[in-house]
XYZ file of C-alpha atoms in Angstrom:
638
model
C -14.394 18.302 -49.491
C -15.707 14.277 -49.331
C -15.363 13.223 -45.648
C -15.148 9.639 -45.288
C -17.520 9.221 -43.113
C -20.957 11.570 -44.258
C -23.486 10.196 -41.355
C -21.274 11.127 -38.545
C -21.127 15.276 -39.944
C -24.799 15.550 -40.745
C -26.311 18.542 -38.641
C -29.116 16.879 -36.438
C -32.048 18.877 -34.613
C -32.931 18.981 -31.442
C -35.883 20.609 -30.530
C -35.285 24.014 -32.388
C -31.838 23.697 -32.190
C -29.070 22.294 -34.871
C -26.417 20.595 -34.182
C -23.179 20.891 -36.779
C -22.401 17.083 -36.348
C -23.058 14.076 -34.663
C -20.211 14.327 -32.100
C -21.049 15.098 -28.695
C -18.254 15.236 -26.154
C -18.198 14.263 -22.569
C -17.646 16.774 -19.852
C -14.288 15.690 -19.539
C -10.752 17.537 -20.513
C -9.900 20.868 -21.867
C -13.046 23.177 -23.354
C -10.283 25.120 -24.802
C -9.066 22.057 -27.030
C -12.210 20.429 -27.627
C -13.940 23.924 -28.466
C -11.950 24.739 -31.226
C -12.086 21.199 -33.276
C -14.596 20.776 -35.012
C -16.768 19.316 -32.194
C -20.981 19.802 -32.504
C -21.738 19.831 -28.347
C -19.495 20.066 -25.763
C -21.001 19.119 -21.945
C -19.815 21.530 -18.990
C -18.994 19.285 -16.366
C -20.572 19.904 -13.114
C -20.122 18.650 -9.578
C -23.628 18.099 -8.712
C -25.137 21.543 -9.792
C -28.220 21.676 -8.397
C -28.659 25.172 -6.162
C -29.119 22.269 -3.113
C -26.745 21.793 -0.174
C -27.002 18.624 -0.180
C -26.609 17.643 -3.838
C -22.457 18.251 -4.192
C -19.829 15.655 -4.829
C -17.883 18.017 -2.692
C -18.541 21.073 -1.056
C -18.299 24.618 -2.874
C -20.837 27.201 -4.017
C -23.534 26.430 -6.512
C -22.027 28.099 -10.250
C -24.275 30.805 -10.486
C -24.661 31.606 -7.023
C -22.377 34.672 -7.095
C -21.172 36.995 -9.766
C -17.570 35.734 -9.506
C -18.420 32.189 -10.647
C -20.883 33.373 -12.833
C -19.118 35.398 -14.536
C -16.550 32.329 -14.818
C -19.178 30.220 -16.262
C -20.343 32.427 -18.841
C -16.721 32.996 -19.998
C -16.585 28.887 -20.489
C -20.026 29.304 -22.722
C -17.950 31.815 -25.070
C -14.861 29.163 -25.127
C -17.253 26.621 -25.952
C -18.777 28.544 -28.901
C -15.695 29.626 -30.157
C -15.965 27.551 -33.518
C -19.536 26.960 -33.936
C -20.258 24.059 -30.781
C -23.398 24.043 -28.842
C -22.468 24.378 -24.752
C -24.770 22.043 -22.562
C -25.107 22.064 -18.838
C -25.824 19.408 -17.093
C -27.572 19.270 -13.588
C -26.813 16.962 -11.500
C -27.679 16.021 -7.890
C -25.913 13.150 -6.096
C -28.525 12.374 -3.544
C -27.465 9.695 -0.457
C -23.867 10.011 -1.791
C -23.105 13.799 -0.904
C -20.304 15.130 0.747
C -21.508 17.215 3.424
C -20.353 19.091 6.460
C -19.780 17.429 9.945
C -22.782 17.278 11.337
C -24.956 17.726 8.684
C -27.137 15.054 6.341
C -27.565 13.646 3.199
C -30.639 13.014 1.325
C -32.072 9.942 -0.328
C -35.474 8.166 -1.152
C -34.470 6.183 2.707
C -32.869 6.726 5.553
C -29.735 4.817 6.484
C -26.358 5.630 8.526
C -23.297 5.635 5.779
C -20.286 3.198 6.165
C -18.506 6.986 7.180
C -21.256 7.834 9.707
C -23.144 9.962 7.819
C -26.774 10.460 8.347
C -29.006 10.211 4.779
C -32.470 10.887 5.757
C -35.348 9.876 3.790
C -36.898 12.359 1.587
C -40.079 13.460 2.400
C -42.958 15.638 -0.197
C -41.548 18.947 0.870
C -37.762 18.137 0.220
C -39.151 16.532 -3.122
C -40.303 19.563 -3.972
C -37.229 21.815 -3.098
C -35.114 19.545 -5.304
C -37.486 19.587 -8.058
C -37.415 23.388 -7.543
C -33.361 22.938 -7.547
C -33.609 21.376 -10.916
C -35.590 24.084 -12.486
C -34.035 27.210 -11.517
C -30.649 25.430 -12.391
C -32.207 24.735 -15.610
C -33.318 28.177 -15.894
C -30.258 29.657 -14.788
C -28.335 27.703 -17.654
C -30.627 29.244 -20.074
C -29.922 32.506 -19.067
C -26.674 32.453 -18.934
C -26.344 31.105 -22.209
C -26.425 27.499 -22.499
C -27.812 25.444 -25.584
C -29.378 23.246 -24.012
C -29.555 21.526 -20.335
C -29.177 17.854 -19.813
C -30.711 16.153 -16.596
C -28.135 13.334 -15.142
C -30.985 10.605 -14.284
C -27.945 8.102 -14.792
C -25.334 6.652 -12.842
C -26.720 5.984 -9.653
C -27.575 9.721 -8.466
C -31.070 10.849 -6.886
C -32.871 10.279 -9.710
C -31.426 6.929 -10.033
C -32.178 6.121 -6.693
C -35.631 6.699 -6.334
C -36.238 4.780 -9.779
C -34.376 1.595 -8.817
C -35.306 -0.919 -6.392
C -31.287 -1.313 -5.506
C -31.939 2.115 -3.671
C -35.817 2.552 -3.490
C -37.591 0.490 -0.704
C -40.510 2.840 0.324
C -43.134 1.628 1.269
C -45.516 4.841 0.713
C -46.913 6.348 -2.575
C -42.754 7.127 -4.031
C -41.806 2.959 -3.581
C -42.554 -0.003 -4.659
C -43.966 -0.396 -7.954
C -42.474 0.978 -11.318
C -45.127 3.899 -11.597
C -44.798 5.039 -7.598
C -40.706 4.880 -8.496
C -40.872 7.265 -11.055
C -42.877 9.781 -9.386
C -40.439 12.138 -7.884
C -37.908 11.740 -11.127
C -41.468 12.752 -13.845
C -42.027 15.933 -11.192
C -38.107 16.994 -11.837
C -38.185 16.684 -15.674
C -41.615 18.409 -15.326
C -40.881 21.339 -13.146
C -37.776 22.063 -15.383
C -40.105 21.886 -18.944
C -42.013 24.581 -17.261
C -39.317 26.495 -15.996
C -37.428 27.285 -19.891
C -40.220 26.940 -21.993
C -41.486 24.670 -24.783
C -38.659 25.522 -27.641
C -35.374 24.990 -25.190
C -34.050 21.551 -25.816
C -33.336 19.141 -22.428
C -31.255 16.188 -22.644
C -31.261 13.397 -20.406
C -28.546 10.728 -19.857
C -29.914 7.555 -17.822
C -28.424 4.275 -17.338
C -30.130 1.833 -19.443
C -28.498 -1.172 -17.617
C -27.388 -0.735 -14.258
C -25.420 -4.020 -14.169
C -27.039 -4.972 -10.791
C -28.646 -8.054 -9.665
C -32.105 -5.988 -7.924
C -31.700 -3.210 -10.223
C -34.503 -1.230 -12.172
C -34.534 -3.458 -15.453
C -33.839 -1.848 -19.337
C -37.964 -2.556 -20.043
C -39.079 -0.299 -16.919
C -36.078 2.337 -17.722
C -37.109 2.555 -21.891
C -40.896 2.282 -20.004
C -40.037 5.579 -18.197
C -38.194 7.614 -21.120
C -41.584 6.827 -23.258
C -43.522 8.395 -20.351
C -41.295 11.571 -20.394
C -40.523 11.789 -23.596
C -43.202 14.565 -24.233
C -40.970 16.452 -22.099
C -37.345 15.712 -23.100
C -35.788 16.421 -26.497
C -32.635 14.062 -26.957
C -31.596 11.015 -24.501
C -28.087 9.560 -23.515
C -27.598 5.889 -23.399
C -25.317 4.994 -20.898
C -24.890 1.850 -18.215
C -23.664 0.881 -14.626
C -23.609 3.358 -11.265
C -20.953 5.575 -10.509
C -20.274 4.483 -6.627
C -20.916 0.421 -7.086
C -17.340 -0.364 -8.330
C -18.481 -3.613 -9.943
C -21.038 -1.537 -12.036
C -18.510 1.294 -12.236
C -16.416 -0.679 -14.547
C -19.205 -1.339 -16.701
C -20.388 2.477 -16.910
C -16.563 3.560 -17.604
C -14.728 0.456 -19.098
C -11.217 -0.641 -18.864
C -9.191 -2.158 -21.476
C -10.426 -5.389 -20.897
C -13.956 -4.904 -22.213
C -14.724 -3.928 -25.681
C -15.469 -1.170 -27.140
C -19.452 0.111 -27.797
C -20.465 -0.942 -25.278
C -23.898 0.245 -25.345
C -24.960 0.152 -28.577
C -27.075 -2.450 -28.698
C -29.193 -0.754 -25.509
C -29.320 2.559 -27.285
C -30.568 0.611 -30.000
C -33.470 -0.690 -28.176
C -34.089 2.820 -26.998
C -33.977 4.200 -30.276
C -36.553 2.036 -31.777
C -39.113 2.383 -29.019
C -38.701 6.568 -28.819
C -39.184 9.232 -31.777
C -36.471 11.837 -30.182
C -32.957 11.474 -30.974
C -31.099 8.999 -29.161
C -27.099 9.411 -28.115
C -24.980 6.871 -26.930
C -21.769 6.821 -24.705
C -19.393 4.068 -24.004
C -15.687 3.413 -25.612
C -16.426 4.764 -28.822
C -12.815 5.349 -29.677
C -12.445 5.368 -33.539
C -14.354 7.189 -36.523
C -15.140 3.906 -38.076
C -16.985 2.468 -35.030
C -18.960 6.160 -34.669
C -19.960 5.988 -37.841
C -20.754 2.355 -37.769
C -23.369 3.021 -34.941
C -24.953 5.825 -36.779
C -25.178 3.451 -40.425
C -26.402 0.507 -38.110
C -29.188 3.124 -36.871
C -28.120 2.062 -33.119
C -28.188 5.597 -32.395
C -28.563 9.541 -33.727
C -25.108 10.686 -32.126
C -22.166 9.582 -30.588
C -20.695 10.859 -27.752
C -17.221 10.798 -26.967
C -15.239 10.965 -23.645
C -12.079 9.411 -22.607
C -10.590 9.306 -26.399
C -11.131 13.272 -26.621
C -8.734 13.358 -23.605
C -6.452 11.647 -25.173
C -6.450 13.888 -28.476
C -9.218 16.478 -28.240
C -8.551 17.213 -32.029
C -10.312 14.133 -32.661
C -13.288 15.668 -34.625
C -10.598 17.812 -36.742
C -8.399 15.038 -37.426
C -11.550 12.355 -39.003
C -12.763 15.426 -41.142
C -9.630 16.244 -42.690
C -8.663 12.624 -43.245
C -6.176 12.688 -40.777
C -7.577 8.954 -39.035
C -4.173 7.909 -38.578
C -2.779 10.807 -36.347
C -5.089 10.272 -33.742
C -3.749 9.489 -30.168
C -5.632 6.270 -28.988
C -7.129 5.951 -25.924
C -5.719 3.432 -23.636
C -8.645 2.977 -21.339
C -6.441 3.307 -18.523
C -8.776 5.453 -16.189
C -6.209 7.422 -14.745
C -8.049 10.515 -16.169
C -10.560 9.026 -13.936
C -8.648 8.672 -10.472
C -10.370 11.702 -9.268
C -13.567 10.195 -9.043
C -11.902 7.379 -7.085
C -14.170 5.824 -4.058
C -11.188 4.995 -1.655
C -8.681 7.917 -2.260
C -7.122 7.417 1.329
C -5.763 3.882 -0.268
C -4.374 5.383 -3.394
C -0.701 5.837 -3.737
C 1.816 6.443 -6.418
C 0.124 7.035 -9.798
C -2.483 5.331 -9.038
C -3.198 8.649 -6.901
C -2.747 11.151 -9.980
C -5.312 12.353 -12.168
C -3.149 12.533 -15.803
C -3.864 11.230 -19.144
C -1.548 8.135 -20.021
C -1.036 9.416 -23.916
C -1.907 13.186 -23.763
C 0.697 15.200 -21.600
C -1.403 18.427 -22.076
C -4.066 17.415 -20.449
C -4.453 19.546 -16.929
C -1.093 20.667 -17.771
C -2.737 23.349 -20.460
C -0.703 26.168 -19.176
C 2.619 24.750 -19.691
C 2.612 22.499 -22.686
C 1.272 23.703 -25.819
C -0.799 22.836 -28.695
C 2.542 23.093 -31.259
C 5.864 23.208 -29.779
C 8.315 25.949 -31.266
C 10.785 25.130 -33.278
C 14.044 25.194 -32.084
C 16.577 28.469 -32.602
C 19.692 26.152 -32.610
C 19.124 22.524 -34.285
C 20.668 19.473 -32.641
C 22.059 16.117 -33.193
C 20.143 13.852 -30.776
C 20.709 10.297 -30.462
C 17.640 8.475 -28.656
C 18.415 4.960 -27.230
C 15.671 2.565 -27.186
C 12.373 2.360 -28.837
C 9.687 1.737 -26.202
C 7.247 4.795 -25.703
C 9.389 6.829 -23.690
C 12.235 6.616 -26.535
C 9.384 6.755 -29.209
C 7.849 10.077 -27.578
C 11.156 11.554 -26.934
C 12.161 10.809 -30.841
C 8.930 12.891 -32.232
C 9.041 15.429 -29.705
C 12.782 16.028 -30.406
C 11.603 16.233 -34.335
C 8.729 18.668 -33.432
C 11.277 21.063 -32.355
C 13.282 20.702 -35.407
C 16.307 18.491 -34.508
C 17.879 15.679 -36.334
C 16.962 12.639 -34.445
C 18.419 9.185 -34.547
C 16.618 6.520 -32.354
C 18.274 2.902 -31.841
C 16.139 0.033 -31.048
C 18.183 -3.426 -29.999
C 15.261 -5.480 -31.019
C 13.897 -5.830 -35.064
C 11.166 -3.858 -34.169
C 9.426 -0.854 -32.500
C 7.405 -0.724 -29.330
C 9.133 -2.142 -25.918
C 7.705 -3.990 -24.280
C 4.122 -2.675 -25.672
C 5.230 -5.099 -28.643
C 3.084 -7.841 -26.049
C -0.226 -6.019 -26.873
C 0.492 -8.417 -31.095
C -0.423 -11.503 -28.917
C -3.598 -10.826 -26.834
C -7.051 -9.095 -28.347
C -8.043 -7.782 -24.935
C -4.814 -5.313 -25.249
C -6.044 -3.705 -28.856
C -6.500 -0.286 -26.995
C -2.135 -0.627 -25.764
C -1.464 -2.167 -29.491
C -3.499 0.814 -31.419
C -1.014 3.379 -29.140
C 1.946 1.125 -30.100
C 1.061 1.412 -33.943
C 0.457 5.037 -33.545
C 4.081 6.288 -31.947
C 5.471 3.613 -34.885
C 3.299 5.403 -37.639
C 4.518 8.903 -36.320
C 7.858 7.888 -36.354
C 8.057 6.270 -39.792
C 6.329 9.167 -41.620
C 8.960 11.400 -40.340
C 12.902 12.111 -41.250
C 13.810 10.323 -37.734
C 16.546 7.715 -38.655
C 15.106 4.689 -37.327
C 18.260 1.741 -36.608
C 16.448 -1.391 -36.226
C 18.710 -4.431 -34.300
C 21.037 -2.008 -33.440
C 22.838 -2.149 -30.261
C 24.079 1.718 -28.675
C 27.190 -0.148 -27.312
C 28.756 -0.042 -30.841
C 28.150 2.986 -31.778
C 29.822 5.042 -28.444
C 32.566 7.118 -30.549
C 29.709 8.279 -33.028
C 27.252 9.625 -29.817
C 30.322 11.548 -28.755
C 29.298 14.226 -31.517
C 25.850 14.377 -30.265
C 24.563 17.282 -28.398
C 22.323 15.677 -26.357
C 22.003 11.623 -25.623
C 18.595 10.282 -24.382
C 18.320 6.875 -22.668
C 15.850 5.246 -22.933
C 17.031 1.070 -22.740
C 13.806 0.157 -20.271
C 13.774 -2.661 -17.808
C 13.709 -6.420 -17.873
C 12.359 -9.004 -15.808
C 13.108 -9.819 -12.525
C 14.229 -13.417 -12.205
C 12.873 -14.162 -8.869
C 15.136 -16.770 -6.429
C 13.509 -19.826 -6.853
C 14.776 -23.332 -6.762
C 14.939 -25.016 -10.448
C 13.595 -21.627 -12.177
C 16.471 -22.279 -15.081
C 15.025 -25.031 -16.277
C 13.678 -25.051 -20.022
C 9.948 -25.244 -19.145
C 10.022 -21.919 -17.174
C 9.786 -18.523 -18.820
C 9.604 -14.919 -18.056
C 5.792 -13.813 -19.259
C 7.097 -10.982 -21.915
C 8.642 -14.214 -23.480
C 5.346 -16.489 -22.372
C 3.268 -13.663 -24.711
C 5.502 -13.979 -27.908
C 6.150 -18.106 -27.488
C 2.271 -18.943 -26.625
C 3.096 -22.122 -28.638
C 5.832 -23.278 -26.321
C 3.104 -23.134 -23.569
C 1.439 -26.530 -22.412
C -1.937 -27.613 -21.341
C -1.176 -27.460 -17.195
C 0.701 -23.471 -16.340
C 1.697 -22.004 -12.877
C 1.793 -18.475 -13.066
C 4.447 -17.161 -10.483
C 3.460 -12.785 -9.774
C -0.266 -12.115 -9.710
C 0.367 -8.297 -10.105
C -1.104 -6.799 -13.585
C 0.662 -8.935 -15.923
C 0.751 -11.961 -14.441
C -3.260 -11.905 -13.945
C -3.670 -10.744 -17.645
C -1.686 -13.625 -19.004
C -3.811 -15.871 -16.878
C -6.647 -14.132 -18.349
C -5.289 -14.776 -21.587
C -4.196 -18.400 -21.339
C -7.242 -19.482 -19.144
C -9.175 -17.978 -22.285
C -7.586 -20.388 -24.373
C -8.680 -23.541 -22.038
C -5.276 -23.917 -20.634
C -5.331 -24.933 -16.771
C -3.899 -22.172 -14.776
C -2.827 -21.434 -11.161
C -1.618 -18.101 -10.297
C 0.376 -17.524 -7.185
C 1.029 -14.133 -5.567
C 2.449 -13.207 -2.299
C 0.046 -10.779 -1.162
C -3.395 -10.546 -0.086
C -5.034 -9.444 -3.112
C -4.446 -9.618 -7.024
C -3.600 -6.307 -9.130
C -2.740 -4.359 -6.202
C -0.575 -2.342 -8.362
C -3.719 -1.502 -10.872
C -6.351 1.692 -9.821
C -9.498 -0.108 -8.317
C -11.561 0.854 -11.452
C -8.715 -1.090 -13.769
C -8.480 -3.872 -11.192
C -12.047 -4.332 -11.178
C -12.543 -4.815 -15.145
C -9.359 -7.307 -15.113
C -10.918 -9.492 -12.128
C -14.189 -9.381 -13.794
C -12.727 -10.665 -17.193
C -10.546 -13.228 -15.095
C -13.591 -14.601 -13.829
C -15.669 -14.584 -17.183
C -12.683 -16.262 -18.405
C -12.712 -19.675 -17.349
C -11.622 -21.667 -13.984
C -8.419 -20.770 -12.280
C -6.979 -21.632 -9.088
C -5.627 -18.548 -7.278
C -3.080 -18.654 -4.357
C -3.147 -15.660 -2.341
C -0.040 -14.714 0.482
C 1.587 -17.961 -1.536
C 5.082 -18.354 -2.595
C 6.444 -20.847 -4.876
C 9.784 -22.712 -2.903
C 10.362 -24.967 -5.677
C 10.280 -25.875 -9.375
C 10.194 -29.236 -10.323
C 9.709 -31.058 -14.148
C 6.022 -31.199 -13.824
C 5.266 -29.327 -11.020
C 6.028 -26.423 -8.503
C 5.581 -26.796 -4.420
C 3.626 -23.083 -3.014
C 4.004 -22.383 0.852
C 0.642 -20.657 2.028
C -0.082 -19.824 5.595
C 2.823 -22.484 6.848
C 1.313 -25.804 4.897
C 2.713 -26.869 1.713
C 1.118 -27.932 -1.687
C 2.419 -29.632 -4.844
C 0.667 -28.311 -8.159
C 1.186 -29.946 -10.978
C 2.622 -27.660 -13.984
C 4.254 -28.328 -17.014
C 4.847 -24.597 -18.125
C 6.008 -22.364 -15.273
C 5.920 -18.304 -16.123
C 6.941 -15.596 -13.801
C 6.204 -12.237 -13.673
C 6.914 -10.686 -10.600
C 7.773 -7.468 -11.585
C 10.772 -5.370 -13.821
C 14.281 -4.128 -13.069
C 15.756 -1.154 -14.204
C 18.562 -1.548 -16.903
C 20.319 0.943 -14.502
C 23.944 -0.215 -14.816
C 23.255 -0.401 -18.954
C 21.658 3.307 -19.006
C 24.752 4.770 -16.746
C 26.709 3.140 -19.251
C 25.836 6.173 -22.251
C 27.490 8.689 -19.263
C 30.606 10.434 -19.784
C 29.895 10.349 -23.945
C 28.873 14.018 -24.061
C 27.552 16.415 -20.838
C 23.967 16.495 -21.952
C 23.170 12.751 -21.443
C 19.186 12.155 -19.803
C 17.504 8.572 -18.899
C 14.164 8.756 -18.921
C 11.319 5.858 -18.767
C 11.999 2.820 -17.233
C 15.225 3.014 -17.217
C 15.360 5.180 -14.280
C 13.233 2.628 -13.018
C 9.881 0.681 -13.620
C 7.220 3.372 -15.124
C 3.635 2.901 -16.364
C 2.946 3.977 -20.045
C 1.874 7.593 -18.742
C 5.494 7.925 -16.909
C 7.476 6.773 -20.318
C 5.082 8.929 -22.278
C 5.754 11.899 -19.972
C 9.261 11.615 -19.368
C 9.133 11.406 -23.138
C 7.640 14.502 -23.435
C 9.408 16.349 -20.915
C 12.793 15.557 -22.081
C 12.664 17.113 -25.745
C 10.135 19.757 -25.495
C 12.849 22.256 -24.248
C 15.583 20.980 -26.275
């Protein structure tokens, strides 16, 4: 068989071990999944492994502290191997950020009191040497239990990160100060564990190349230090940012709003200065752009995280050709909401840890791989061709039934159809050309500009009707809103030509502060007005992050926070804010202040037949993981 692309399934070494491919996955999402598709190394996620107290994310016992877990872990290095992939541990130790018991301490390379009252004291010889200790017998431990290789997280912002950056590191003793002092504690780590499995077991090391700081340690002094250990290591993993620094966070694990390879051209740089194999991380989403990195010599593998969530028969799919039936990624992060800083402020889905695309992930035990097929075939009649009617439609053909879907519009998508108009929403337009792809290779009957309402006799014979009509937008109560210059922003996105130089954006939720994105981009003057006290409040902080980084890079804006727009005049609009009154001057007005439920449409299809569901956001206002769900859910025990 000729795969398309012949650098990304070359075996590469690694130490004395050989790897079937160039794909490395992330210690995210199912092992079962991932292990049997075709995948070369698959990362056990840890929680700060290290046999230390004081190293967890959150309390619980170190893995291989009893024979229970053990015994547990060892079973996970069988999944792993169950087609050929090498299983790697990785240690990690969280340092000044640990959770630890009332009363008890953190550790870190100085002491401080935490924003939550925590003690981190500053590590002195001895406790250097009981880490270093931790690292090695955790190392060892791996390698007894059956593990590939072991990768040391020096990345990210944990204990080895803080002692080698100057952001966290402000000793004054032998450990601070210059580069070389810095990196003392982090060489006698990666040298205790060398000596601990020997000269032929391979260690990997993932380290943030770029720590997106203003005072942190810079990509010459961090390629500086990999040279100095590199004696010692046997493969390196380019990454970027710091795990509990939002504004680096969303660097390290990037929303939609950044692009996608991030890293490459720092793992180049590494690369080029090192004679070990180099791996980079970082929105590498497609097989093109892996195998773009690897021609461009930018790196030796790639490793892939949030996209193997999404569909962790990824690695299957590019070697049998299959490009086009991979799920996308949408870069959403709410696979990441477990890792949020300020859980006590999440609500709602931004609280739940899901994938946006991939109902089976977390949910292993309850949606399968393949869905049956169906003992009795239906008629089903899907209404409306957003992704919750698109997802219903194909999971209602998996089983076997005859499906008809209806779309109102020309074309496909809902109101995804917005991602044809702006480049930063490529990740939301490659999911929209997916569900349309899946749809069109299949026997559904597909009814383009077709409204339900004339067709009510014919749904009578259905078995089962699924509603899916979505939501429009609200038309907020605002003097001289119907006037020709003002538009909804699903409209604004389509009609960017009908948009002048001078815009007031009325909503600065998600969409409204995208659009300004977008149109400040195109050196349009913009003023966004929202009611509250902050923008995006209905985004998770890593999301809302990216987007107010990106609305920043963007251009000028003028932002109105706890403003409301009282009137709209020809060229203008007049904003209330904190009692005084403004005039702005605005020749296109756009709103977006949030959907409606096409409630009394959806109730509408009731009384047809008995089995009649609404699902999406026609029940009422849903994110792209509630259509896809609801999607999901609706047909998979039809």
């Amino acid at each position: 068989m000729t795969c398309k692309y012949p650098l990304l399934f070359q075996p590469l070494k690694v130490n004395q071990m050989i790897l079937k491919n160039r794909i490395i996955s992330a210690p995210l999402g199912s092992l079962t999944d991932k292990s049997i598709s075709g995948i070369g190394m698959i990362i056990r996620g840890t929680s700060g492994c290290v046999p230390d107290g004081r190293s967890r994310m959150a309390p619980g016992p170190y893995c291989f502290e009893d024979m229970t877990q053990s015994a547990k872990v060892r079973e996970q290095v069988s999944i792993i191997r169950q087609r050929g992939a090498k299983a790697e541990f990785e240690l990690c130790h969280v340092g000044q950020y640990a959770k630890v018991k009332p009363g008890d301490y953190a550790i870190g390379p100085i002491g401080f009191i935490r924003e939550d009252g925590t003690e981190v004291r500053a590590m002195d010889e001895t406790m250097m040497n009981e880490v270093a200790d931790a690292f090695a017998k955790g190392a060892l431990d791996a390698k007894e239990y059956g593990f590939d290789m072991v990768m040391l997280h020096f990345g990210h912002g944990w204990l080895p990160t803080q002692f080698l950056s100057p952001h966290f590191n402000k000793r004054t003793d032998s450990y601070g100060g210059s580069f070389e002092n810095r990196m003392k504690f982090p060489m006698m780590i990666v040298e205790r564990v060398r000596k601990a499995v020997g000269k032929e077991y391979p260690i990997d090391m993932r380290i943030s190349l770029d720590e997106h700081i203003a005072d942190g340690t810079s990509t010459k002094e961090i390629i500086q230090f990999i040279q100095s250990i590199e004696h010692l290591i046997d493969m390196v993993h380019v990454s970027c940012g710091l795990e509990r620094e939002l504004s680096a966070m969303s660097r390290m694990t990037t929303s939609p709003y950044y692009p996608h390879m991030i890293n490459t051209g720092l793992s180049k740089m590494v690369k080029e200065a090192l004679h070990i194999p180099v791996a980079v991380v970082g929105a590498i989403m497609t097989p093109q752009e892996a195998e773009s990195i690897l021609q461009r010599k930018e790196a030796d593998a790639v490793v892939i995280g949030r996209q193997i969530i999404a569909d962790p028969f990824w690695t299957s799919k590019v070697w049998n050709g299959e490009e086009a039936d991979i799920v996308p990624c949408l870069r959403c992060l709410n696979c990441y909401n477990m890792y949020a800083r300020e859980k006590n402020q999440h609500y709602g889905m931004k609280s739940i840890t899901c994938c946006s695309v991939n109902p089976r992930y977390l949910h292993e035990n309850r949606v399968p791989v393949v869905l049956p097929k169906a003992q009795n075939k239906k008629l089903i009649y899907v209404i409306g061709g957003g992704p919750a009617g698109c997802k219903a439609a194909l999971t209602a053909y998996e089983r076997g039934h005859k499906v008809i879907l209806m779309e109102k519009e020309a074309h496909l998508g809902g109101q995804l159809y917005c991602s044809e108009f702006d480049d930063s929403k490529l990740d939301l337009k490659r999911y929209k050309d997916y569900l349309i792809y899946q749809i069109m290779k299949s026997d559904i009957e597909v009814r383009l500009s077709c409204d339900a309402q004339d067709h009510r006799e014919e749904m009578k014979h259905a078995d089962t009707i699924i509603v899916a009509v979505g939501a429009q937008p609200m038309k907020p109560r605002i003097e001289g809103i119907e006037q020709k210059h003002v538009m909804n922003a699903l409209y604004a996105y389509e009609h960017q030509d009908e948009i002048k130089q001078q815009v007031a954006i009325i909503g600065g939720g998600s969409v409204g502060t995208e659009l300004a994105k977008l149109l400040v981009k195109s050196g349009r003057q913009v003023s966004l007005v929202e009611w509250s006290r902050q923008l995006c409040s209905n985004l998770n902080e890593h999301v809302r992050m990216g987007l107010l980084q990106c609305l920043k890079e963007a251009g000028d804006i003028t932002i109105l926070l706890e403003a409301e727009c009282k009137r709209i005049d020809q060229h203008a609009i007049t904003v209330s804010q904190q009692g005084k009154e403004q005039v702005i001057e605005a020749e296109t007005v756009i709103y977006a202040v949030g959907m409606k439920a096409q409630k009394e449409l959806a109730n509408s299809f009731f009384h047809l037949i008995q089995d009649t569901n609404i699902i999406g956001d026609a029940n009422r206002p849903a994110t792209v993981a509630e259509a896809t769900h609801d999607g999901y859910y609706v047909s998979a025990s039809l």
